[in-house]
Amino acid sequence: MSARDKNPLSSPANWSASTRLVHGGVERSQHGETAEPIYLNSGYVYPDSDDAAARFKGDSPGHIYSRFSNPTVETFQDRMAMLEGAESARGTATGMAAVTVSLMSQVRAGDHVVAARALFGSCRYVVEDFLPRWGVETTLVDGEDPQNFARAMKPNTKAVFIESPTNPTLSLVDIAAVADIAHAHNAVLIVDNVFATALWQHPLELGADLVVYSATKHIDGQGRVLGGVVLGSQELIGGDIHAFIRQTGPSMSPFNAWVLAKGVETLPVRVRAMTDSAARLAEFLADHPKIERVYYPHHKSHPQYELAKRQMEAGSSMIAFEVKGGQAGAFAAADGLAVIRISNNLGDAKSIITHPTTTTHQRFEEEVRLEQGITPGLLRLSVGLEDTNDLLKDLDFALSAV
Ligand SMILES: *Cc1c(COP(=O)(O)O)cnc(C)c1O
């Protein structure tokens, strides 16, 4: 036994969180490369026909085809499972693939799904438009009161889908309360945890069965690739989720998995820095005379501040705020910014401002937007990694034009 073998840190089980994210899931090739290798291959060769037969039968481990599994995708999945504290994870081509897989794998025609009304636009489309086309009935509820979920549950409800904080007004759903309601009806709770991030909110500990992410956001965090991930128990992920991805093909590209696995290494450092800045900017915006109101989970003015403190360790990197003067005010503010750029992505190192009424939420009827607090003066800010003082100055200058 070498000295290293006697070191307790030889076992990944003894690593703390950030160490796992840097060293976890690495499978070095015979070249001993420092960074993770990219296995950019679709297929695999077998030593002989018996081995090929055994792998297809499931009697021998090893990869078969990259639609089912790939070593670089596994590195990403292992790291995400470590970050989330989940038994298992599967990467997908995009965040929407993760959402679609998590829902479609749990239901069949004749079932019922309950979801919170305030959802990322495409998530709402899947729930409201696609599921009913396939004979799955859906009920959308106001997610702020858990009793609304209890009232909507039916004997055939198989899944409850929520996002917290929501896009774009950062309203919260009480995850633990909704998990209890879902489980009392034998339904699974699926949580889209993009806005909170894996650093600040732990849906599985709060009782959720599946957590989904758009890895395109904070996990990449540098605006390069699309990706998604579904996490949960070995039973759910290794069962229905794996089968659905394997047979229908929304699989993650190994190249994207490599970019995203490198993103996971720095996620805690990045999200912490973005969150520190966001908390300062929220304070600044809340006191600004050109601002009607600010939405930030850990700001005292948030209507669900107590829940935010209980459920989220920090307020994360997203802020929404309503500029005085409606759409003209919001456009004037956005157009006066020089460092913060107008775009619709989020979780990026570059700060991004979005006008939901005319972009991400333009397809909805005005009445549907207003019921979610998406007023013409609302702007959504994704706080990046720039110097906080530059961001403060940028906002202050732009707001002076309102
Ligand atoms: C971006 C996003 C998605 C969709 O992810 P893509 O990677 O763009 O497919 C789903 N949910 C939330 C909350 C998001 O922000």
Short mmCIF file of C-alpha atoms and ligand atoms in Angstrom, two decimals:
data_model
loop_
_atom_site.label_atom_id
_atom_site.label_comp_id
_atom_site.label_asym_id
_atom_site.label_seq_id
_atom_site.Cartn_x
_atom_site.Cartn_y
_atom_site.Cartn_z
CA MET A 1 0.00 0.00 0.00
CA SER A 2 1.48 3.34 -1.03
CA ALA A 3 1.38 6.43 1.18
CA ARG A 4 -1.31 7.87 -1.11
CA ASP A 5 -3.52 4.81 -0.67
CA LYS A 6 -3.47 5.40 3.11
CA ASN A 7 -4.54 9.03 2.63
CA PRO A 8 -8.26 9.28 3.51
CA LEU A 9 -8.63 11.77 0.64
CA SER A 10 -7.88 8.96 -1.82
CA SER A 11 -11.60 8.25 -1.56
CA PRO A 12 -13.92 10.75 -3.31
CA ALA A 13 -16.43 9.99 -0.53
CA ASN A 14 -14.23 12.09 1.79
CA TRP A 15 -14.07 15.12 -0.50
CA SER A 16 -16.04 18.23 0.25
CA ALA A 17 -18.32 19.78 -2.34
CA SER A 18 -15.99 22.04 -4.31
CA THR A 19 -13.26 19.36 -4.47
CA ARG A 20 -15.76 16.92 -5.95
CA LEU A 21 -16.74 19.38 -8.64
CA VAL A 22 -13.13 19.78 -9.76
CA HIS A 23 -11.95 16.16 -9.51
CA GLY A 24 -15.18 14.16 -9.63
CA GLY A 25 -16.12 11.86 -12.47
CA VAL A 26 -12.73 12.07 -14.21
CA GLU A 27 -11.83 9.05 -16.30
CA ARG A 28 -8.30 9.63 -17.59
CA SER A 29 -7.13 7.89 -20.74
CA GLN A 30 -3.77 6.11 -21.01
CA HIS A 31 -2.23 9.53 -21.79
CA GLY A 32 -2.90 10.88 -18.30
CA GLU A 33 -4.18 14.24 -19.54
CA THR A 34 -4.85 16.89 -16.84
CA ALA A 35 -8.16 18.17 -18.19
CA GLU A 36 -10.96 15.74 -18.90
CA PRO A 37 -10.71 14.03 -22.31
CA ILE A 38 -13.47 14.57 -24.87
CA TYR A 39 -14.73 11.24 -26.17
CA LEU A 40 -16.28 12.68 -29.30
CA ASN A 41 -17.48 9.40 -30.74
CA SER A 42 -20.86 7.98 -31.64
CA GLY A 43 -20.06 4.25 -31.40
CA TYR A 44 -17.74 1.75 -29.65
CA VAL A 45 -15.84 -1.33 -30.83
CA TYR A 46 -15.98 -4.64 -28.95
CA PRO A 47 -13.07 -7.03 -28.35
CA ASP A 48 -15.14 -9.95 -29.74
CA SER A 49 -18.66 -11.02 -30.68
CA ASP A 50 -19.35 -12.56 -27.27
CA ASP A 51 -18.61 -9.22 -25.61
CA ALA A 52 -20.87 -7.36 -28.04
CA ALA A 53 -23.65 -9.86 -27.35
CA ALA A 54 -23.12 -9.57 -23.56
CA ARG A 55 -23.26 -5.76 -23.66
CA PHE A 56 -26.49 -5.75 -25.65
CA LYS A 57 -28.00 -8.27 -23.25
CA GLY A 58 -26.99 -6.03 -20.35
CA ASP A 59 -24.77 -8.75 -18.85
CA SER A 60 -21.55 -6.81 -19.34
CA PRO A 61 -20.92 -3.13 -18.56
CA GLY A 62 -19.48 -0.81 -21.18
CA HIS A 63 -20.81 1.61 -23.71
CA ILE A 64 -22.81 0.63 -26.79
CA TYR A 65 -23.76 3.84 -28.54
CA SER A 66 -23.50 7.52 -27.55
CA ARG A 67 -27.25 8.03 -27.73
CA PHE A 68 -27.39 5.75 -24.65
CA SER A 69 -24.14 6.66 -22.86
CA ASN A 70 -20.74 8.24 -23.42
CA PRO A 71 -17.74 8.66 -21.05
CA THR A 72 -17.60 12.47 -21.37
CA VAL A 73 -21.35 12.79 -20.85
CA GLU A 74 -20.90 10.56 -17.78
CA THR A 75 -18.24 12.89 -16.38
CA PHE A 76 -20.75 15.75 -16.61
CA GLN A 77 -23.55 13.63 -15.12
CA ASP A 78 -21.37 12.45 -12.21
CA ARG A 79 -20.36 16.01 -11.37
CA MET A 80 -23.92 17.27 -11.53
CA ALA A 81 -25.10 14.39 -9.30
CA MET A 82 -22.35 15.33 -6.80
CA LEU A 83 -23.34 19.00 -6.90
CA GLU A 84 -27.03 18.21 -6.42
CA GLY A 85 -26.59 15.37 -3.93
CA ALA A 86 -28.60 13.14 -6.29
CA GLU A 87 -28.16 9.40 -6.79
CA SER A 88 -28.20 9.74 -10.56
CA ALA A 89 -28.31 12.19 -13.48
CA ARG A 90 -28.82 12.18 -17.25
CA GLY A 91 -27.63 14.91 -19.60
CA THR A 92 -29.90 16.08 -22.42
CA ALA A 93 -29.43 18.17 -25.55
CA THR A 94 -31.10 21.28 -24.07
CA GLY A 95 -32.92 22.39 -20.95
CA MET A 96 -36.23 21.97 -22.77
CA ALA A 97 -35.28 18.36 -23.59
CA ALA A 98 -34.72 17.81 -19.84
CA VAL A 99 -38.15 19.29 -19.02
CA THR A 100 -39.91 17.35 -21.78
CA VAL A 101 -38.21 14.06 -20.86
CA SER A 102 -39.00 14.50 -17.16
CA LEU A 103 -42.71 15.05 -17.90
CA MET A 104 -43.29 12.69 -20.84
CA SER A 105 -41.52 9.79 -19.15
CA GLN A 106 -43.94 9.97 -16.19
CA VAL A 107 -47.30 10.11 -17.97
CA ARG A 108 -49.49 8.33 -20.50
CA ALA A 109 -52.81 9.20 -22.17
CA GLY A 110 -55.55 9.50 -19.56
CA ASP A 111 -53.23 10.91 -16.88
CA HIS A 112 -53.33 14.39 -15.39
CA VAL A 113 -50.57 16.90 -14.63
CA VAL A 114 -50.73 19.90 -12.29
CA ALA A 115 -48.33 22.78 -12.89
CA ALA A 116 -47.80 26.27 -11.56
CA ARG A 117 -49.02 28.89 -14.02
CA ALA A 118 -45.84 30.99 -13.83
CA LEU A 119 -43.40 28.98 -15.94
CA PHE A 120 -40.60 29.60 -18.41
CA GLY A 121 -42.38 30.17 -21.75
CA SER A 122 -41.48 26.86 -23.44
CA CYS A 123 -42.21 24.86 -20.27
CA ARG A 124 -45.69 26.34 -20.25
CA TYR A 125 -46.04 25.43 -23.94
CA VAL A 126 -45.17 21.77 -23.24
CA VAL A 127 -47.61 21.59 -20.32
CA GLU A 128 -50.44 23.60 -21.84
CA ASP A 129 -50.25 22.72 -25.56
CA PHE A 130 -48.37 19.46 -26.11
CA LEU A 131 -49.46 17.30 -23.17
CA PRO A 132 -53.20 17.70 -23.99
CA ARG A 133 -52.52 16.76 -27.64
CA TRP A 134 -51.37 13.38 -26.33
CA GLY A 135 -54.36 12.89 -24.06
CA VAL A 136 -52.76 14.17 -20.86
CA GLU A 137 -55.03 16.63 -19.11
CA THR A 138 -53.33 19.55 -17.38
CA THR A 139 -54.36 22.06 -14.72
CA LEU A 140 -52.43 25.30 -14.21
CA VAL A 141 -52.63 26.92 -10.78
CA ASP A 142 -51.33 30.01 -9.02
CA GLY A 143 -48.22 28.51 -7.41
CA GLU A 144 -47.90 30.92 -4.51
CA ASP A 145 -50.50 29.10 -2.37
CA PRO A 146 -49.76 25.36 -1.92
CA GLN A 147 -53.47 24.75 -1.29
CA ASN A 148 -54.11 25.52 -4.97
CA PHE A 149 -52.13 22.37 -5.83
CA ALA A 150 -54.07 20.34 -3.26
CA ARG A 151 -57.36 21.49 -4.80
CA ALA A 152 -56.21 20.62 -8.34
CA MET A 153 -55.07 17.06 -7.61
CA LYS A 154 -57.14 14.22 -9.10
CA PRO A 155 -57.00 10.44 -8.76
CA ASN A 156 -55.15 10.30 -12.12
CA THR A 157 -52.60 13.07 -11.33
CA LYS A 158 -49.17 11.57 -12.01
CA ALA A 159 -46.88 14.60 -11.95
CA VAL A 160 -46.66 18.10 -10.51
CA PHE A 161 -44.35 20.54 -12.29
CA ILE A 162 -43.05 23.77 -10.78
CA GLU A 163 -40.33 26.37 -11.15
CA SER A 164 -39.14 28.41 -8.15
CA PRO A 165 -38.23 31.24 -8.28
CA THR A 166 -40.30 31.76 -11.40
CA ASN A 167 -39.36 33.48 -14.62
CA PRO A 168 -39.43 36.46 -14.76
CA THR A 169 -41.06 37.85 -11.59
CA LEU A 170 -39.24 35.61 -9.10
CA SER A 171 -42.32 34.45 -7.25
CA LEU A 172 -41.81 31.34 -5.13
CA VAL A 173 -43.49 27.99 -4.70
CA ASP A 174 -43.19 26.29 -1.29
CA ILE A 175 -41.38 23.17 -2.52
CA ALA A 176 -41.69 21.13 0.70
CA ALA A 177 -45.43 21.81 1.00
CA VAL A 178 -46.10 20.93 -2.66
CA ALA A 179 -43.94 17.77 -2.35
CA ASP A 180 -46.17 16.58 0.52
CA ILE A 181 -49.31 17.26 -1.53
CA ALA A 182 -47.91 15.46 -4.60
CA HIS A 183 -46.83 12.45 -2.57
CA ALA A 184 -50.18 12.20 -0.78
CA HIS A 185 -51.59 11.56 -4.28
CA ASN A 186 -48.72 9.29 -5.43
CA ALA A 187 -47.59 11.88 -7.98
CA VAL A 188 -43.97 12.85 -8.63
CA LEU A 189 -42.83 16.43 -8.06
CA ILE A 190 -40.57 17.84 -10.79
CA VAL A 191 -38.75 21.11 -10.00
CA ASP A 192 -37.09 23.35 -12.59
CA ASN A 193 -34.30 24.79 -10.43
CA VAL A 194 -32.61 27.06 -13.00
CA PHE A 195 -33.19 30.42 -11.30
CA ALA A 196 -32.13 29.31 -7.80
CA THR A 197 -29.20 27.16 -9.05
CA ALA A 198 -27.93 23.99 -7.38
CA LEU A 199 -25.80 26.14 -5.09
CA TRP A 200 -28.64 27.89 -3.27
CA GLN A 201 -31.64 25.56 -3.38
CA HIS A 202 -31.85 21.79 -2.88
CA PRO A 203 -35.23 20.55 -4.15
CA LEU A 204 -34.44 16.86 -3.53
CA GLU A 205 -33.84 17.60 0.18
CA LEU A 206 -37.13 19.51 0.21
CA GLY A 207 -38.92 16.43 -1.11
CA ALA A 208 -38.85 16.79 -4.91
CA ASP A 209 -38.49 13.59 -6.96
CA LEU A 210 -36.83 15.06 -10.05
CA VAL A 211 -34.81 18.25 -10.54
CA VAL A 212 -34.23 19.66 -14.01
CA TYR A 213 -31.84 22.31 -15.28
CA SER A 214 -31.15 24.16 -18.43
CA ALA A 215 -27.36 23.71 -18.31
CA THR A 216 -27.26 26.47 -20.93
CA LYS A 217 -27.62 28.95 -18.05
CA HIS A 218 -25.36 29.07 -14.96
CA ILE A 219 -23.83 25.62 -15.53
CA ASP A 220 -22.18 26.73 -18.77
CA GLY A 221 -22.32 30.30 -17.57
CA GLN A 222 -20.33 31.60 -20.51
CA GLY A 223 -22.85 31.56 -23.34
CA ARG A 224 -21.28 28.75 -25.36
CA VAL A 225 -23.45 25.64 -25.58
CA LEU A 226 -26.96 24.33 -25.00
CA GLY A 227 -27.55 21.49 -22.58
CA GLY A 228 -29.85 20.13 -19.91
CA VAL A 229 -29.82 17.65 -17.05
CA VAL A 230 -32.40 15.64 -15.08
CA LEU A 231 -31.48 14.42 -11.58
CA GLY A 232 -33.13 12.15 -9.03
CA SER A 233 -33.15 8.66 -7.56
CA GLN A 234 -31.41 5.76 -9.29
CA GLU A 235 -34.86 4.18 -9.68
CA LEU A 236 -36.43 7.07 -11.59
CA ILE A 237 -33.35 8.14 -13.56
CA GLY A 238 -32.10 4.64 -14.37
CA GLY A 239 -35.67 3.56 -15.20
CA ASP A 240 -38.16 5.75 -17.07
CA ILE A 241 -35.81 8.68 -17.69
CA HIS A 242 -32.98 6.59 -19.11
CA ALA A 243 -35.36 4.54 -21.25
CA PHE A 244 -37.02 7.67 -22.65
CA ILE A 245 -33.72 9.32 -23.60
CA ARG A 246 -32.24 6.10 -24.96
CA GLN A 247 -35.22 5.33 -27.16
CA THR A 248 -36.24 8.82 -28.31
CA GLY A 249 -32.80 10.46 -28.58
CA PRO A 250 -32.67 13.94 -26.95
CA SER A 251 -29.14 12.98 -25.86
CA MET A 252 -26.35 15.35 -24.88
CA SER A 253 -23.45 15.89 -27.27
CA PRO A 254 -20.10 14.77 -25.75
CA PHE A 255 -18.57 18.09 -26.80
CA ASN A 256 -21.26 20.03 -24.96
CA ALA A 257 -20.86 17.68 -21.98
CA TRP A 258 -17.17 18.54 -21.86
CA VAL A 259 -17.84 22.30 -21.93
CA LEU A 260 -20.49 21.88 -19.23
CA ALA A 261 -18.35 19.59 -17.02
CA LYS A 262 -15.71 22.35 -17.03
CA GLY A 263 -18.49 24.81 -16.18
CA VAL A 264 -19.45 22.77 -13.10
CA GLU A 265 -15.86 23.13 -11.76
CA THR A 266 -16.28 26.89 -11.43
CA LEU A 267 -20.05 27.10 -10.83
CA PRO A 268 -19.88 27.70 -7.04
CA VAL A 269 -17.30 30.47 -7.43
CA ARG A 270 -19.20 32.15 -10.26
CA VAL A 271 -22.67 31.89 -8.76
CA ARG A 272 -21.42 33.17 -5.39
CA ALA A 273 -19.87 36.24 -7.02
CA MET A 274 -22.96 36.91 -9.17
CA THR A 275 -25.21 36.55 -6.14
CA ASP A 276 -23.13 38.99 -4.04
CA SER A 277 -23.44 41.54 -6.84
CA ALA A 278 -27.17 40.86 -7.34
CA ALA A 279 -27.90 41.42 -3.64
CA ARG A 280 -26.17 44.83 -3.82
CA LEU A 281 -27.92 45.80 -7.06
CA ALA A 282 -31.31 44.79 -5.63
CA GLU A 283 -30.75 47.14 -2.65
CA PHE A 284 -29.76 49.93 -5.03
CA LEU A 285 -32.75 49.41 -7.34
CA ALA A 286 -35.24 49.12 -4.47
CA ASP A 287 -34.32 52.64 -3.32
CA HIS A 288 -34.14 54.21 -6.78
CA PRO A 289 -36.72 56.95 -7.53
CA LYS A 290 -37.23 55.74 -11.15
CA ILE A 291 -38.15 52.24 -9.99
CA GLU A 292 -41.69 51.27 -9.03
CA ARG A 293 -40.73 47.99 -7.38
CA VAL A 294 -38.03 45.37 -7.31
CA TYR A 295 -38.36 41.59 -7.12
CA TYR A 296 -35.46 39.77 -5.45
CA PRO A 297 -36.04 36.71 -3.24
CA HIS A 298 -33.73 37.77 -0.40
CA HIS A 299 -34.79 41.43 -0.43
CA LYS A 300 -37.06 42.39 2.48
CA SER A 301 -39.66 43.77 0.07
CA HIS A 302 -40.25 40.33 -1.51
CA PRO A 303 -43.81 39.24 -0.66
CA GLN A 304 -42.54 35.74 0.18
CA TYR A 305 -39.38 36.84 1.98
CA GLU A 306 -39.85 34.35 4.86
CA LEU A 307 -40.21 31.42 2.46
CA ALA A 308 -37.24 32.69 0.43
CA LYS A 309 -35.06 32.69 3.55
CA ARG A 310 -36.24 29.19 4.51
CA GLN A 311 -35.99 27.59 1.09
CA MET A 312 -33.05 29.35 -0.57
CA GLU A 313 -29.63 29.85 1.01
CA ALA A 314 -29.17 33.07 -0.97
CA GLY A 315 -31.16 35.18 -3.42
CA SER A 316 -29.25 34.00 -6.54
CA SER A 317 -28.33 36.07 -9.58
CA MET A 318 -31.66 37.18 -11.06
CA ILE A 319 -33.53 40.42 -10.33
CA ALA A 320 -36.71 41.81 -11.85
CA PHE A 321 -37.78 45.42 -11.53
CA GLU A 322 -40.52 47.67 -12.77
CA VAL A 323 -39.40 50.95 -14.27
CA LYS A 324 -41.71 53.96 -13.97
CA GLY A 325 -43.26 55.06 -17.26
CA GLY A 326 -44.30 51.62 -18.59
CA GLN A 327 -42.73 50.23 -21.77
CA ALA A 328 -41.23 53.58 -22.77
CA GLY A 329 -39.52 53.80 -19.39
CA ALA A 330 -38.24 50.21 -19.61
CA PHE A 331 -36.93 50.72 -23.18
CA ALA A 332 -35.23 53.99 -22.21
CA ALA A 333 -33.51 52.28 -19.29
CA ALA A 334 -32.41 49.21 -21.30
CA ASP A 335 -31.21 51.33 -24.23
CA GLY A 336 -29.08 53.52 -21.96
CA LEU A 337 -27.02 50.61 -20.63
CA ALA A 338 -23.46 50.13 -21.92
CA VAL A 339 -22.03 47.18 -19.94
CA ILE A 340 -25.27 45.26 -19.35
CA ARG A 341 -26.39 43.94 -22.74
CA ILE A 342 -29.88 43.42 -24.15
CA SER A 343 -30.42 39.69 -24.64
CA ASN A 344 -32.65 36.88 -23.41
CA ASN A 345 -30.19 34.37 -21.98
CA LEU A 346 -29.39 34.28 -18.26
CA GLY A 347 -26.84 32.94 -15.81
CA ASP A 348 -24.04 34.24 -18.04
CA ALA A 349 -20.76 35.89 -17.00
CA LYS A 350 -22.04 38.87 -19.01
CA SER A 351 -24.91 40.77 -17.37
CA ILE A 352 -28.08 40.65 -19.47
CA ILE A 353 -31.25 42.74 -19.46
CA THR A 354 -34.53 41.43 -20.90
CA HIS A 355 -37.89 43.08 -21.56
CA PRO A 356 -40.23 40.07 -21.09
CA THR A 357 -43.39 41.75 -22.49
CA THR A 358 -41.90 42.19 -25.98
CA THR A 359 -39.53 39.19 -26.09
CA THR A 360 -39.71 36.04 -23.95
CA HIS A 361 -43.40 36.48 -23.10
CA GLN A 362 -44.67 38.27 -26.23
CA ARG A 363 -46.70 35.29 -27.43
CA PHE A 364 -49.00 35.41 -24.38
CA GLU A 365 -52.21 37.45 -24.19
CA GLU A 366 -51.73 40.64 -22.21
CA GLU A 367 -54.15 39.34 -19.58
CA VAL A 368 -52.03 36.18 -19.07
CA ARG A 369 -48.90 38.33 -18.73
CA LEU A 370 -50.48 40.71 -16.25
CA GLU A 371 -51.74 37.86 -14.09
CA GLN A 372 -48.06 36.87 -13.68
CA GLY A 373 -46.98 40.45 -12.91
CA ILE A 374 -45.37 40.91 -16.35
CA THR A 375 -46.18 44.57 -16.83
CA PRO A 376 -44.91 46.71 -19.76
CA GLY A 377 -42.41 48.42 -17.41
CA LEU A 378 -40.88 45.16 -16.17
CA LEU A 379 -37.23 44.36 -16.87
CA ARG A 380 -35.40 41.17 -15.93
CA LEU A 381 -31.73 41.45 -15.03
CA SER A 382 -29.31 38.51 -15.02
CA VAL A 383 -26.33 39.68 -13.00
CA GLY A 384 -22.96 38.59 -14.38
CA LEU A 385 -19.36 38.69 -13.26
CA GLU A 386 -18.46 42.29 -14.06
CA ASP A 387 -17.27 44.63 -11.30
CA THR A 388 -20.30 45.42 -9.13
CA ASN A 389 -19.52 49.14 -9.12
CA ASP A 390 -19.52 49.22 -12.92
CA LEU A 391 -22.95 47.57 -12.92
CA LEU A 392 -24.25 50.07 -10.36
CA LYS A 393 -22.94 52.99 -12.41
CA ASP A 394 -24.35 51.52 -15.62
CA LEU A 395 -27.84 51.16 -14.11
CA ASP A 396 -27.69 54.57 -12.46
CA PHE A 397 -26.77 56.24 -15.77
CA ALA A 398 -29.41 54.38 -17.75
CA LEU A 399 -32.16 55.10 -15.21
CA SER A 400 -31.36 58.80 -15.28
CA ALA A 401 -32.61 58.77 -18.92
CA VAL A 402 -36.06 57.51 -17.83
C1 LIG B 1 -33.71 28.48 -20.29
C2 LIG B 1 -34.67 27.77 -19.44
C3 LIG B 1 -35.24 26.57 -19.86
C4 LIG B 1 -34.95 25.97 -21.22
O1 LIG B 1 -33.60 25.65 -21.39
P1 LIG B 1 -32.88 25.57 -22.85
O2 LIG B 1 -31.51 25.11 -22.50
O3 LIG B 1 -32.94 26.93 -23.44
O4 LIG B 1 -33.65 24.58 -23.64
C5 LIG B 1 -36.14 25.94 -19.02
N1 LIG B 1 -36.47 26.48 -17.82
C6 LIG B 1 -35.94 27.64 -17.39
C7 LIG B 1 -36.34 28.18 -16.06
C8 LIG B 1 -35.02 28.32 -18.17
O5 LIG B 1 -34.50 29.48 -17.74
#
